[in-house]
Short mmCIF file of C-alpha atoms in Angstrom, two decimals:
data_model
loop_
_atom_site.label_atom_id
_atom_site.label_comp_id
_atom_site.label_asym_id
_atom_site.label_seq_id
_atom_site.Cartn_x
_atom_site.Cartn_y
_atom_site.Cartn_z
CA UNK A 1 11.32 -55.86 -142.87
CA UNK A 2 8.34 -56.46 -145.30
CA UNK A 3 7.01 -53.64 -147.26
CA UNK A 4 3.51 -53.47 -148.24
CA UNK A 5 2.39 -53.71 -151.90
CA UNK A 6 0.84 -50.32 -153.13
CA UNK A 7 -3.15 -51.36 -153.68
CA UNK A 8 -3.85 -51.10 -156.87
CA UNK A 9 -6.47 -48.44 -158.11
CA UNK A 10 -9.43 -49.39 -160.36
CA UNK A 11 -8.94 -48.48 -164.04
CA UNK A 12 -10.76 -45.50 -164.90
CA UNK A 13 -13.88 -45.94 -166.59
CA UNK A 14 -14.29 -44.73 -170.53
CA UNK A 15 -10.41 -43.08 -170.43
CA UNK A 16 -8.59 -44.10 -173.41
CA UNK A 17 -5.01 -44.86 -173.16
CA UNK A 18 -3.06 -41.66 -175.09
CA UNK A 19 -0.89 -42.15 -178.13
CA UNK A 20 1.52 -39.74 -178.96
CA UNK A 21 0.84 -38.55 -182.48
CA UNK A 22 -2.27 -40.10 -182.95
CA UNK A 23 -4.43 -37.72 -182.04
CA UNK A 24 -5.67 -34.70 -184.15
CA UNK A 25 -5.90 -31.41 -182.51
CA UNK A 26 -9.27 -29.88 -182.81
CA UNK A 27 -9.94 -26.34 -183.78
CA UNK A 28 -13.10 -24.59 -182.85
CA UNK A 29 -14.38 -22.80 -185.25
CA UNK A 30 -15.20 -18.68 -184.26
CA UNK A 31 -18.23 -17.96 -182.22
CA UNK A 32 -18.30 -14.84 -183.64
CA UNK A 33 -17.61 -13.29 -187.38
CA UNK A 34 -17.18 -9.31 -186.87
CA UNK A 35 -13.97 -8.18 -187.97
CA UNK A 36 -14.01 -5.47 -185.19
CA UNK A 37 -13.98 -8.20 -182.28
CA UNK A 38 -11.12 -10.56 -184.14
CA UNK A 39 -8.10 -10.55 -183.90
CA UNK A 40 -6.18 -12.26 -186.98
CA UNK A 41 -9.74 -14.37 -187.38
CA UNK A 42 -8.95 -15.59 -183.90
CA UNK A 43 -11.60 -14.98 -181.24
CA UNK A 44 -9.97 -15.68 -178.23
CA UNK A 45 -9.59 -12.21 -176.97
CA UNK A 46 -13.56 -11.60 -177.52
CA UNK A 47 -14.19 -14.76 -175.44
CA UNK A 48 -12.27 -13.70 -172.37
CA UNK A 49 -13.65 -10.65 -172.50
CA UNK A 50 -16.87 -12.06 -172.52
CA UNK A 51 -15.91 -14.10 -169.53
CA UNK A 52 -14.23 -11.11 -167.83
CA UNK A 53 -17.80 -9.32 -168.33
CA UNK A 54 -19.53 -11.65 -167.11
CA UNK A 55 -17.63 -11.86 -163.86
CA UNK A 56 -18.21 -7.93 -163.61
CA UNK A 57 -21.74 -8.32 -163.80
CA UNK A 58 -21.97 -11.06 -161.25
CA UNK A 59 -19.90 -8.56 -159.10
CA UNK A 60 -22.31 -5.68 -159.77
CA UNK A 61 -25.24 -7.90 -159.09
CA UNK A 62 -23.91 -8.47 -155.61
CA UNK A 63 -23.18 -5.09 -155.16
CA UNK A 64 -26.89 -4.45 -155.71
CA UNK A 65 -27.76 -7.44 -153.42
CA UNK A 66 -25.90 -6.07 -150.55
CA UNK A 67 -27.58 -2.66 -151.05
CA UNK A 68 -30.95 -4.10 -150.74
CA UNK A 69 -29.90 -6.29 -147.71
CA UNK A 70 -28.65 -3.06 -145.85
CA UNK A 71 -32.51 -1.66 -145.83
CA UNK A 72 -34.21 -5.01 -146.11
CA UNK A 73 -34.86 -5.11 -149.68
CA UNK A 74 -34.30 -7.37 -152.76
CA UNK A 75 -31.87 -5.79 -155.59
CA UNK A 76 -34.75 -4.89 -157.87
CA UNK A 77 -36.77 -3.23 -154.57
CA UNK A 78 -33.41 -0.86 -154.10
CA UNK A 79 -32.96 0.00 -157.18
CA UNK A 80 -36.81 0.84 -157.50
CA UNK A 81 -36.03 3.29 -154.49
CA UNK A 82 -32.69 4.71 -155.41
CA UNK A 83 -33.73 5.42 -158.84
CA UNK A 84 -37.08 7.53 -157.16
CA UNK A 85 -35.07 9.40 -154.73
CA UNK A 86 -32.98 10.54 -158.24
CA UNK A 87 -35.53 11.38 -160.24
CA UNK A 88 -38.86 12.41 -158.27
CA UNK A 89 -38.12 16.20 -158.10
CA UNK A 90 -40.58 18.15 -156.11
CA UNK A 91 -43.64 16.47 -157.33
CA UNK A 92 -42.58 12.71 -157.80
CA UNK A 93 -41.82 10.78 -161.16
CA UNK A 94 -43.80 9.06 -162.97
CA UNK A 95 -43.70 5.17 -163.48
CA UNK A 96 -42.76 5.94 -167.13
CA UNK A 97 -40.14 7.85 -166.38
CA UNK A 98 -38.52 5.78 -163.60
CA UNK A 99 -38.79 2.60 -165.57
CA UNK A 100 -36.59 4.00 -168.49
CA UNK A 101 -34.17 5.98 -165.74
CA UNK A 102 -33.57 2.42 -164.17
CA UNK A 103 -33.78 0.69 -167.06
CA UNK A 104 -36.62 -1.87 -165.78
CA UNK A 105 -39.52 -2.73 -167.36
CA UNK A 106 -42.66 -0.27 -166.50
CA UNK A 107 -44.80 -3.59 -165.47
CA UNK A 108 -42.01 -4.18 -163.13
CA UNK A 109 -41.08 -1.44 -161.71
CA UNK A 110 -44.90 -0.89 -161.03
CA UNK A 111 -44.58 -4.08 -158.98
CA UNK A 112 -41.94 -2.73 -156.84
CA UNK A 113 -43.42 0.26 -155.90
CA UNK A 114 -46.43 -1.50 -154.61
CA UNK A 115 -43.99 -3.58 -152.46
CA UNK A 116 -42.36 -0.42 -151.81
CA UNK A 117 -45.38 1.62 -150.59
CA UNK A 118 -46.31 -1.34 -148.17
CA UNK A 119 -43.24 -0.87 -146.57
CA UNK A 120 -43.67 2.22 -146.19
CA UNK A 121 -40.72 3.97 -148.25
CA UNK A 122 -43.16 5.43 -151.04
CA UNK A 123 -45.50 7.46 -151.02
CA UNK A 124 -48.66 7.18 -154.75
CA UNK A 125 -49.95 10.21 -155.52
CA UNK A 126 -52.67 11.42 -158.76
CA UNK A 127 -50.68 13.52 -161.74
CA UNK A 128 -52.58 16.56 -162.26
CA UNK A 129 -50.88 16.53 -165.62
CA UNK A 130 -52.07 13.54 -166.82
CA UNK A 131 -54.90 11.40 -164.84
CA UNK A 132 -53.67 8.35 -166.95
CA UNK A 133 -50.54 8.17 -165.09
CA UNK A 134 -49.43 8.61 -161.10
CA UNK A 135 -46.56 10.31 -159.57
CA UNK A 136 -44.33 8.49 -156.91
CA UNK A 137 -41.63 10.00 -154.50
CA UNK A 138 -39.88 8.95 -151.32
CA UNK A 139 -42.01 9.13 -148.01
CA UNK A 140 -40.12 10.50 -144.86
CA UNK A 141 -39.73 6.31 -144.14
CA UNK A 142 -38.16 6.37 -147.68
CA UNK A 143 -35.64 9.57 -147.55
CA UNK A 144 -34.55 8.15 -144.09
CA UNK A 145 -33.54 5.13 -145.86
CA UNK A 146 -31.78 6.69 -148.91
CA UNK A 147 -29.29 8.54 -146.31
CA UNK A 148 -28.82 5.75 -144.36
CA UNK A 149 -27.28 3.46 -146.91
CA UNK A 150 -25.69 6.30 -148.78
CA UNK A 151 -22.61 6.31 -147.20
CA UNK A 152 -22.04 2.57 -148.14
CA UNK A 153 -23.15 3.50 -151.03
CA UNK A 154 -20.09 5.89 -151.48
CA UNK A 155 -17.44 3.32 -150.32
CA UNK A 156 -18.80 0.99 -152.49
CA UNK A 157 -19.19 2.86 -155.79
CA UNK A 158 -15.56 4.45 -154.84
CA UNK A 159 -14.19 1.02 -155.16
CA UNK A 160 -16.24 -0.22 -157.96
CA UNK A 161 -14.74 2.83 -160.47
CA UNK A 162 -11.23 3.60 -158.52
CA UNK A 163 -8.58 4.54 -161.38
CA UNK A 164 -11.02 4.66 -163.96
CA UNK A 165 -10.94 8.33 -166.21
CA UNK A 166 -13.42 10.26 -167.45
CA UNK A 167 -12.55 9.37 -171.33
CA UNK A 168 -12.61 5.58 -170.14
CA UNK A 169 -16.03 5.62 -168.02
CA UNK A 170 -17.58 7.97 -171.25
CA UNK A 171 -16.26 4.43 -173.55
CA UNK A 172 -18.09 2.24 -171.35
CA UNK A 173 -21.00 4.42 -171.28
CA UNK A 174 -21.65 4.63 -174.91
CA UNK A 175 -20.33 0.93 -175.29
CA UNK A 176 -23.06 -0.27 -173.15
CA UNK A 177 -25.87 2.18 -174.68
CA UNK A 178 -25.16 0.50 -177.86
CA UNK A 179 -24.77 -2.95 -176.35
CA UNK A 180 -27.84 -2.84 -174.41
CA UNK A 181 -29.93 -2.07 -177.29
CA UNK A 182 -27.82 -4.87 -179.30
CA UNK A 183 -29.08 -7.34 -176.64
CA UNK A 184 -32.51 -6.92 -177.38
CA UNK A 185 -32.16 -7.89 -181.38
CA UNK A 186 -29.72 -11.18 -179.49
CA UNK A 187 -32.64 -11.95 -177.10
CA UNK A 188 -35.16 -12.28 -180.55
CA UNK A 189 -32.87 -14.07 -182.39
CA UNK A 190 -32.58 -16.68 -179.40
CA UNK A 191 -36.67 -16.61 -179.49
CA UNK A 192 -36.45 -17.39 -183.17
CA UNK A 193 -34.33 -20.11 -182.79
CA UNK A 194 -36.04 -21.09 -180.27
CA UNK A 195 -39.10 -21.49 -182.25
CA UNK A 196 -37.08 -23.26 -185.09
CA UNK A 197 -36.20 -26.12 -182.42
CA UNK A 198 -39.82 -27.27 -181.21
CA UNK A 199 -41.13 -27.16 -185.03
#
């Protein structure tokens, strides 16, 4: 009985053949130099965790995506709404104020409530305190909303920081405070290199 021949595959294009002992193992160097995120010089521990936050964020973000979905909004447009219904009080918040609660920038955030308003789920209204500024808050559209997607909300947020402590969630809080802040001195230093290229 005849057996067929295997075909033979192409030879891979630009693979050089491997010599045993030939080759010198390359070490890359640190990408960072702070003692405090080193371990023995090495920074293989500060890269995965970089990795690992990265993959938490992405997770968050979708978290926040969903939310928005739920009521028909982008991420941004939720949080925008959330953060109101937290912080408007009897007589609304200010722009000011909800910008640094959610941590967005004011030009933004004064974006979203236009989008917002449209929708009908907020509600612009003149500060009596200070005629330079306005004072948003949830319309009855708004607050309907808010206790609609609460519950998932709950489930969600119940997953999100299951067997986490209080000592470990105050860590991350301050860790984050200070890392935040950090980010904006990394973000001009990217600017200024930036700068350095296209001279």
């Amino acid at each position: 009985m005849a057996t067929r021949q295997a075909a033979k595959r192409p030879a891979a294009r630009n693979v050089r053949p491997n010599k045993p002992g030939k080759a010198k193992a390359f070490t890359s160097p640190a990408t960072v130099t702070l003692p405090a995120v080193l371990v023995g010089g090495n920074d293989t521990a500060f890269r995965e965790t970089i990795y690992l936050m990265a993959l938490a964020f992405d997770r968050l973000h979708s978290c926040r995506e969903a939310f928005g979905r739920a009521l028909s909004l982008t991420a941004s447009q939720f949080i925008v709404l959330i953060g109101t219904a937290h912080r408007q009080g009897q007589e609304g918040v200010t722009i000011r104020a909800l910008a640094d609660h959610t941590q967005l920038a004011a030009t933004h955030v004064t974006t979203e409530v236009g989008r917002l308003i449209d929708k009908g789920l907020l509600v612009k209204e003149a500060n009596s305190r200070d005629r330079r500024s306005v004072l948003v808050r949830l319309s009855p559209h708004g607050e309907a909303a808010i206790r609609d997607v609460n519950p998932l909300l709950r489930r969600v947020n119940d997953r999100l920081f299951q067997n986490v402590t209080r000592a470990e969630f105050d860590v991350v809080s301050r860790f984050f405070a200070k890392f935040a802040h950090n980010g904006e001195e990394a973000l001009f230093e990217l600017r200024r290199a930036g700068r350095e290229r296209t001279n």
